[in-house]
PDB file of C-alpha atoms in Angstrom:
ATOM      1  CA  UNK A  58     -55.392 195.097 -46.413  1.00  0.00           C
ATOM      2  CA  UNK A  59     -56.062 191.162 -46.761  1.00  0.00           C
ATOM      3  CA  UNK A  60     -56.753 190.598 -42.875  1.00  0.00           C
ATOM      4  CA  UNK A  61     -59.838 188.393 -41.941  1.00  0.00           C
ATOM      5  CA  UNK A  62     -61.895 191.135 -40.878  1.00  0.00           C
ATOM      6  CA  UNK A  63     -61.404 193.458 -44.245  1.00  0.00           C
ATOM      7  CA  UNK A  64     -62.107 189.988 -46.155  1.00  0.00           C
ATOM      8  CA  UNK A  65     -65.416 189.443 -43.964  1.00  0.00           C
ATOM      9  CA  UNK A  66     -66.320 193.124 -45.153  1.00  0.00           C
ATOM     10  CA  UNK A  67     -65.681 192.519 -48.585  1.00  0.00           C
ATOM     11  CA  UNK A  68     -67.319 189.329 -48.682  1.00  0.00           C
ATOM     12  CA  UNK A  69     -70.573 191.545 -47.422  1.00  0.00           C
ATOM     13  CA  UNK A  70     -70.209 193.708 -50.561  1.00  0.00           C
ATOM     14  CA  UNK A  71     -69.669 190.828 -52.736  1.00  0.00           C
ATOM     15  CA  UNK A  72     -72.889 189.286 -51.535  1.00  0.00           C
ATOM     16  CA  UNK A  73     -74.962 192.142 -52.415  1.00  0.00           C
ATOM     17  CA  UNK A  74     -75.432 191.506 -56.065  1.00  0.00           C
ATOM     18  CA  UNK A  75     -76.187 187.633 -55.532  1.00  0.00           C
ATOM     19  CA  UNK A  76     -78.963 189.053 -52.989  1.00  0.00           C
ATOM     20  CA  UNK A  77     -80.367 191.507 -55.563  1.00  0.00           C
ATOM     21  CA  UNK A  78     -80.173 188.664 -58.195  1.00  0.00           C
ATOM     22  CA  UNK A  79     -82.460 186.074 -55.912  1.00  0.00           C
ATOM     23  CA  UNK A  80     -84.994 189.191 -54.921  1.00  0.00           C
ATOM     24  CA  UNK A  81     -85.385 189.757 -58.596  1.00  0.00           C
ATOM     25  CA  UNK A  82     -88.291 187.270 -58.683  1.00  0.00           C
ATOM     26  CA  UNK A  83     -88.306 185.429 -55.520  1.00  0.00           C
ATOM     27  CA  UNK A  84     -90.890 182.514 -54.627  1.00  0.00           C
ATOM     28  CA  UNK A  85     -90.870 181.189 -51.250  1.00  0.00           C
ATOM     29  CA  UNK A  86     -88.303 179.012 -51.405  1.00  0.00           C
ATOM     30  CA  UNK A  87     -86.048 181.860 -52.841  1.00  0.00           C
ATOM     31  CA  UNK A  88     -86.901 183.675 -49.812  1.00  0.00           C
ATOM     32  CA  UNK A  89     -85.767 181.065 -47.603  1.00  0.00           C
ATOM     33  CA  UNK A  90     -82.470 180.973 -49.574  1.00  0.00           C
ATOM     34  CA  UNK A  91     -82.233 184.656 -49.093  1.00  0.00           C
ATOM     35  CA  UNK A  92     -82.801 184.765 -45.708  1.00  0.00           C
ATOM     36  CA  UNK A  93     -79.919 182.444 -45.072  1.00  0.00           C
ATOM     37  CA  UNK A  94     -77.530 184.084 -46.954  1.00  0.00           C
ATOM     38  CA  UNK A  95     -78.759 187.414 -45.430  1.00  0.00           C
ATOM     39  CA  UNK A  96     -78.293 186.185 -42.152  1.00  0.00           C
ATOM     40  CA  UNK A  97     -74.545 185.017 -42.785  1.00  0.00           C
ATOM     41  CA  UNK A  98     -73.991 188.457 -44.434  1.00  0.00           C
ATOM     42  CA  UNK A  99     -75.478 189.766 -41.092  1.00  0.00           C
ATOM     43  CA  UNK A 100     -72.982 187.820 -38.910  1.00  0.00           C
ATOM     44  CA  UNK A 101     -70.201 188.695 -40.902  1.00  0.00           C
ATOM     45  CA  UNK A 102     -71.134 192.432 -39.941  1.00  0.00           C
ATOM     46  CA  UNK A 103     -70.567 191.520 -36.302  1.00  0.00           C
ATOM     47  CA  UNK A 104     -67.468 189.297 -36.741  1.00  0.00           C
ATOM     48  CA  UNK A 105     -65.472 191.502 -38.813  1.00  0.00           C
ATOM     49  CA  UNK A 106     -65.599 194.121 -36.091  1.00  0.00           C
ATOM     50  CA  UNK A 107     -65.156 191.783 -33.468  1.00  0.00           C
ATOM     51  CA  UNK A 108     -61.900 190.236 -35.046  1.00  0.00           C
ATOM     52  CA  UNK A 109     -60.530 193.568 -35.913  1.00  0.00           C
ATOM     53  CA  UNK A 110     -60.886 194.598 -32.271  1.00  0.00           C
ATOM     54  CA  UNK A 111     -59.730 191.315 -30.467  1.00  0.00           C
ATOM     55  CA  UNK A 112     -56.899 190.747 -32.687  1.00  0.00           C
ATOM     56  CA  UNK A 113     -55.719 194.338 -32.908  1.00  0.00           C
ATOM     57  CA  UNK A 114     -56.271 194.263 -36.959  1.00  0.00           C
ATOM     58  CA  UNK A 115     -58.110 197.640 -36.890  1.00  0.00           C
ATOM     59  CA  UNK A 116     -57.252 199.193 -40.108  1.00  0.00           C
ATOM     60  CA  UNK A 117     -58.073 202.247 -42.219  1.00  0.00           C
ATOM     61  CA  UNK A 118     -59.391 200.237 -44.850  1.00  0.00           C
ATOM     62  CA  UNK A 119     -61.870 198.528 -42.452  1.00  0.00           C
ATOM     63  CA  UNK A 120     -62.991 201.589 -40.963  1.00  0.00           C
ATOM     64  CA  UNK A 121     -63.818 202.836 -44.484  1.00  0.00           C
ATOM     65  CA  UNK A 122     -65.327 199.746 -45.991  1.00  0.00           C
ATOM     66  CA  UNK A 123     -67.326 198.431 -43.024  1.00  0.00           C
ATOM     67  CA  UNK A 124     -70.061 201.283 -43.002  1.00  0.00           C
ATOM     68  CA  UNK A 125     -70.248 201.115 -46.730  1.00  0.00           C
ATOM     69  CA  UNK A 126     -70.636 197.545 -46.907  1.00  0.00           C
ATOM     70  CA  UNK A 127     -73.641 198.251 -44.253  1.00  0.00           C
ATOM     71  CA  UNK A 128     -75.006 201.124 -46.694  1.00  0.00           C
ATOM     72  CA  UNK A 129     -74.669 199.161 -49.785  1.00  0.00           C
ATOM     73  CA  UNK A 130     -76.468 195.890 -48.455  1.00  0.00           C
ATOM     74  CA  UNK A 131     -79.452 198.046 -46.751  1.00  0.00           C
ATOM     75  CA  UNK A 132     -80.058 200.217 -49.707  1.00  0.00           C
ATOM     76  CA  UNK A 133     -80.088 197.276 -52.075  1.00  0.00           C
ATOM     77  CA  UNK A 134     -82.289 195.153 -49.912  1.00  0.00           C
ATOM     78  CA  UNK A 135     -84.717 198.096 -49.295  1.00  0.00           C
ATOM     79  CA  UNK A 136     -85.014 199.099 -53.066  1.00  0.00           C
ATOM     80  CA  UNK A 137     -85.645 195.300 -53.928  1.00  0.00           C
ATOM     81  CA  UNK A 138     -87.963 194.692 -51.101  1.00  0.00           C
ATOM     82  CA  UNK A 139     -90.023 197.636 -52.492  1.00  0.00           C
ATOM     83  CA  UNK A 140     -89.819 196.197 -55.951  1.00  0.00           C
ATOM     84  CA  UNK A 141     -90.325 192.624 -55.059  1.00  0.00           C
ATOM     85  CA  UNK A 142     -93.739 191.097 -54.926  1.00  0.00           C
ATOM     86  CA  UNK A 143     -94.875 188.450 -52.267  1.00  0.00           C
ATOM     87  CA  UNK A 144     -97.376 185.915 -53.136  1.00  0.00           C
ATOM     88  CA  UNK A 145    -100.239 188.125 -52.865  1.00  0.00           C
ATOM     89  CA  UNK A 146     -98.809 190.367 -55.499  1.00  0.00           C
ATOM     90  CA  UNK A 147     -98.122 193.138 -53.537  1.00  0.00           C
ATOM     91  CA  UNK A 148     -94.851 195.017 -52.934  1.00  0.00           C
ATOM     92  CA  UNK A 149     -93.115 193.610 -49.581  1.00  0.00           C
ATOM     93  CA  UNK A 150     -92.563 197.341 -48.633  1.00  0.00           C
ATOM     94  CA  UNK A 151     -95.848 199.340 -49.884  1.00  0.00           C
ATOM     95  CA  UNK A 152     -97.978 201.933 -48.901  1.00  0.00           C
ATOM     96  CA  UNK A 153     -96.982 204.268 -46.014  1.00  0.00           C
ATOM     97  CA  UNK A 154     -94.240 202.076 -45.330  1.00  0.00           C
ATOM     98  CA  UNK A 155     -92.236 203.001 -47.977  1.00  0.00           C
ATOM     99  CA  UNK A 156     -91.543 205.928 -45.813  1.00  0.00           C
ATOM    100  CA  UNK A 157     -89.353 204.679 -43.247  1.00  0.00           C
ATOM    101  CA  UNK A 158     -87.581 202.932 -46.070  1.00  0.00           C
ATOM    102  CA  UNK A 159     -87.012 206.505 -47.830  1.00  0.00           C
ATOM    103  CA  UNK A 160     -85.765 207.825 -44.278  1.00  0.00           C
ATOM    104  CA  UNK A 161     -83.140 205.137 -43.980  1.00  0.00           C
ATOM    105  CA  UNK A 162     -81.916 205.780 -47.670  1.00  0.00           C
ATOM    106  CA  UNK A 163     -81.929 209.404 -47.421  1.00  0.00           C
ATOM    107  CA  UNK A 164     -80.087 209.416 -44.029  1.00  0.00           C
ATOM    108  CA  UNK A 165     -77.324 207.136 -45.631  1.00  0.00           C
ATOM    109  CA  UNK A 166     -76.721 209.337 -48.551  1.00  0.00           C
ATOM    110  CA  UNK A 167     -76.792 212.392 -46.169  1.00  0.00           C
ATOM    111  CA  UNK A 168     -74.315 211.149 -43.607  1.00  0.00           C
ATOM    112  CA  UNK A 169     -71.931 209.701 -46.669  1.00  0.00           C
ATOM    113  CA  UNK A 170     -72.103 212.975 -47.904  1.00  0.00           C
ATOM    114  CA  UNK A 171     -71.282 214.772 -44.910  1.00  0.00           C
ATOM    115  CA  UNK A 172     -68.290 212.080 -43.921  1.00  0.00           C
ATOM    116  CA  UNK A 173     -66.915 213.153 -47.210  1.00  0.00           C
ATOM    117  CA  UNK A 174     -67.205 216.856 -46.789  1.00  0.00           C
ATOM    118  CA  UNK A 175     -65.594 216.496 -43.428  1.00  0.00           C
ATOM    119  CA  UNK A 176     -63.004 214.209 -44.496  1.00  0.00           C
ATOM    120  CA  UNK A 177     -61.556 217.256 -46.640  1.00  0.00           C
ATOM    121  CA  UNK A 178     -61.628 219.449 -43.483  1.00  0.00           C
ATOM    122  CA  UNK A 179     -59.586 216.496 -41.648  1.00  0.00           C
ATOM    123  CA  UNK A 180     -62.638 215.985 -39.520  1.00  0.00           C
ATOM    124  CA  UNK A 181     -63.429 212.327 -38.440  1.00  0.00           C
ATOM    125  CA  UNK A 182     -67.107 211.098 -37.707  1.00  0.00           C
ATOM    126  CA  UNK A 183     -66.917 207.979 -35.959  1.00  0.00           C
ATOM    127  CA  UNK A 184     -69.726 205.635 -35.936  1.00  0.00           C
ATOM    128  CA  UNK A 185     -71.266 205.962 -32.722  1.00  0.00           C
ATOM    129  CA  UNK A 186     -72.891 203.229 -30.416  1.00  0.00           C
ATOM    130  CA  UNK A 187     -76.665 204.593 -31.287  1.00  0.00           C
ATOM    131  CA  UNK A 188     -75.826 204.325 -34.938  1.00  0.00           C
ATOM    132  CA  UNK A 189     -74.461 200.832 -34.426  1.00  0.00           C
ATOM    133  CA  UNK A 190     -77.986 199.803 -32.689  1.00  0.00           C
ATOM    134  CA  UNK A 191     -79.580 201.741 -35.893  1.00  0.00           C
ATOM    135  CA  UNK A 192     -77.709 199.201 -37.878  1.00  0.00           C
ATOM    136  CA  UNK A 193     -78.628 196.300 -36.431  1.00  0.00           C
ATOM    137  CA  UNK A 194     -82.345 197.023 -35.857  1.00  0.00           C
ATOM    138  CA  UNK A 195     -82.225 197.639 -39.952  1.00  0.00           C
ATOM    139  CA  UNK A 196     -80.757 194.433 -40.365  1.00  0.00           C
ATOM    140  CA  UNK A 197     -83.261 192.781 -38.051  1.00  0.00           C
ATOM    141  CA  UNK A 198     -86.180 194.502 -40.116  1.00  0.00           C
ATOM    142  CA  UNK A 199     -85.210 193.439 -43.502  1.00  0.00           C
ATOM    143  CA  UNK A 200     -84.287 189.912 -42.279  1.00  0.00           C
ATOM    144  CA  UNK A 201     -88.046 189.835 -40.952  1.00  0.00           C
ATOM    145  CA  UNK A 202     -89.381 191.047 -44.025  1.00  0.00           C
ATOM    146  CA  UNK A 203     -87.272 188.584 -46.326  1.00  0.00           C
ATOM    147  CA  UNK A 204     -88.271 185.784 -43.709  1.00  0.00           C
ATOM    148  CA  UNK A 205     -92.127 186.943 -44.173  1.00  0.00           C
ATOM    149  CA  UNK A 206     -91.432 186.261 -47.791  1.00  0.00           C
ATOM    150  CA  UNK A 207     -90.301 182.494 -47.038  1.00  0.00           C
ATOM    151  CA  UNK A 208     -93.590 182.113 -44.656  1.00  0.00           C
ATOM    152  CA  UNK A 209     -96.371 183.591 -46.275  1.00  0.00           C
ATOM    153  CA  UNK A 210     -98.839 182.154 -44.157  1.00  0.00           C
ATOM    154  CA  UNK A 211     -97.236 183.716 -41.204  1.00  0.00           C
ATOM    155  CA  UNK A 212     -98.416 187.358 -41.610  1.00  0.00           C
ATOM    156  CA  UNK A 213     -96.886 188.281 -37.958  1.00  0.00           C
ATOM    157  CA  UNK A 214     -93.427 187.861 -39.482  1.00  0.00           C
ATOM    158  CA  UNK A 215     -93.872 190.306 -42.055  1.00  0.00           C
ATOM    159  CA  UNK A 216     -95.817 192.500 -39.534  1.00  0.00           C
ATOM    160  CA  UNK A 217     -92.831 192.621 -37.217  1.00  0.00           C
ATOM    161  CA  UNK A 218     -90.640 193.194 -39.923  1.00  0.00           C
ATOM    162  CA  UNK A 219     -92.515 196.293 -40.957  1.00  0.00           C
ATOM    163  CA  UNK A 220     -92.599 197.359 -37.144  1.00  0.00           C
ATOM    164  CA  UNK A 221     -89.056 196.983 -36.770  1.00  0.00           C
ATOM    165  CA  UNK A 222     -88.534 199.099 -39.841  1.00  0.00           C
ATOM    166  CA  UNK A 223     -90.505 202.001 -38.637  1.00  0.00           C
ATOM    167  CA  UNK A 224     -88.485 201.775 -35.514  1.00  0.00           C
ATOM    168  CA  UNK A 225     -85.115 201.594 -37.180  1.00  0.00           C
ATOM    169  CA  UNK A 226     -86.331 204.698 -39.067  1.00  0.00           C
ATOM    170  CA  UNK A 227     -86.780 206.475 -35.858  1.00  0.00           C
ATOM    171  CA  UNK A 228     -83.238 205.700 -34.972  1.00  0.00           C
ATOM    172  CA  UNK A 229     -82.114 206.608 -38.144  1.00  0.00           C
ATOM    173  CA  UNK A 230     -83.542 210.199 -37.888  1.00  0.00           C
ATOM    174  CA  UNK A 231     -81.908 210.478 -34.122  1.00  0.00           C
ATOM    175  CA  UNK A 232     -78.559 209.013 -35.226  1.00  0.00           C
ATOM    176  CA  UNK A 233     -78.516 211.380 -38.718  1.00  0.00           C
ATOM    177  CA  UNK A 234     -79.425 214.465 -36.524  1.00  0.00           C
ATOM    178  CA  UNK A 235     -76.556 213.814 -34.230  1.00  0.00           C
ATOM    179  CA  UNK A 236     -74.195 213.525 -37.307  1.00  0.00           C
ATOM    180  CA  UNK A 237     -75.709 216.403 -38.723  1.00  0.00           C
ATOM    181  CA  UNK A 238     -75.536 218.572 -35.728  1.00  0.00           C
ATOM    182  CA  UNK A 239     -71.898 217.710 -35.281  1.00  0.00           C
ATOM    183  CA  UNK A 240     -70.989 218.572 -39.008  1.00  0.00           C
ATOM    184  CA  UNK A 241     -72.679 221.338 -39.131  1.00  0.00           C
ATOM    185  CA  UNK A 242     -69.968 222.966 -36.145  1.00  0.00           C
ATOM    186  CA  UNK A 243     -67.239 222.209 -38.989  1.00  0.00           C
ATOM    187  CA  UNK A 244     -68.921 224.200 -41.777  1.00  0.00           C
ATOM    188  CA  UNK A 245     -68.324 227.884 -42.514  1.00  0.00           C
TER     189      UNK A 245
END
C-alpha cells in the first residue's frame, strides 16, 4: 500500500485542498504559485503510473486511486476556475466556455457511476489510451488557464487554455461514449 507510486497518487489527492485554497481569491502571484504546484501534481500523475509499471508495483489500490485522484483534481480546479476572478473581474471560465467544463464534470460523474455499477457485476472497465490523452489534454487546458491568471497581459495564454478545454471536452465525449457503450452491454 505504501509503495512510491501509491504515495505519489495520494499526494495528488492531498494537494487538491491546497489548490482550492490558493484559487479562492488569487492574485497574479497566487496564480503563478498555483501553476507551479499544479505542474508538480500533474507530473506525479505521469510518474506514479510509470513507476508502478516499471517497478512491477501495480496494485489494486493504485488502480482504484489513480483515476479518482485525476477526477478530484480536475473537478476541483474547474469549479474554482468558474468561480475565481481574473484581474478584469470576470471568471476564468465564463460564458459559453462553461459548456466544456460541464461536459467534463458530467462525464466524470457518469463514468464513475458506471464503473461502480459494473464492479458489482464483476466487470472491469480499464482506462483506455484515448482516456489517458483526454486526461492529459484536460490537465494542459487547466494549466494554461491557471497560467493565464499569472500572466494577465498575455491574453493568448488564456485563449490557448480555453481552446484546449473545448478539445478536452470533445475527447471527453468520445471516451464517455465508449465507456457507456461498453457498460450498456453488461446491463440487463
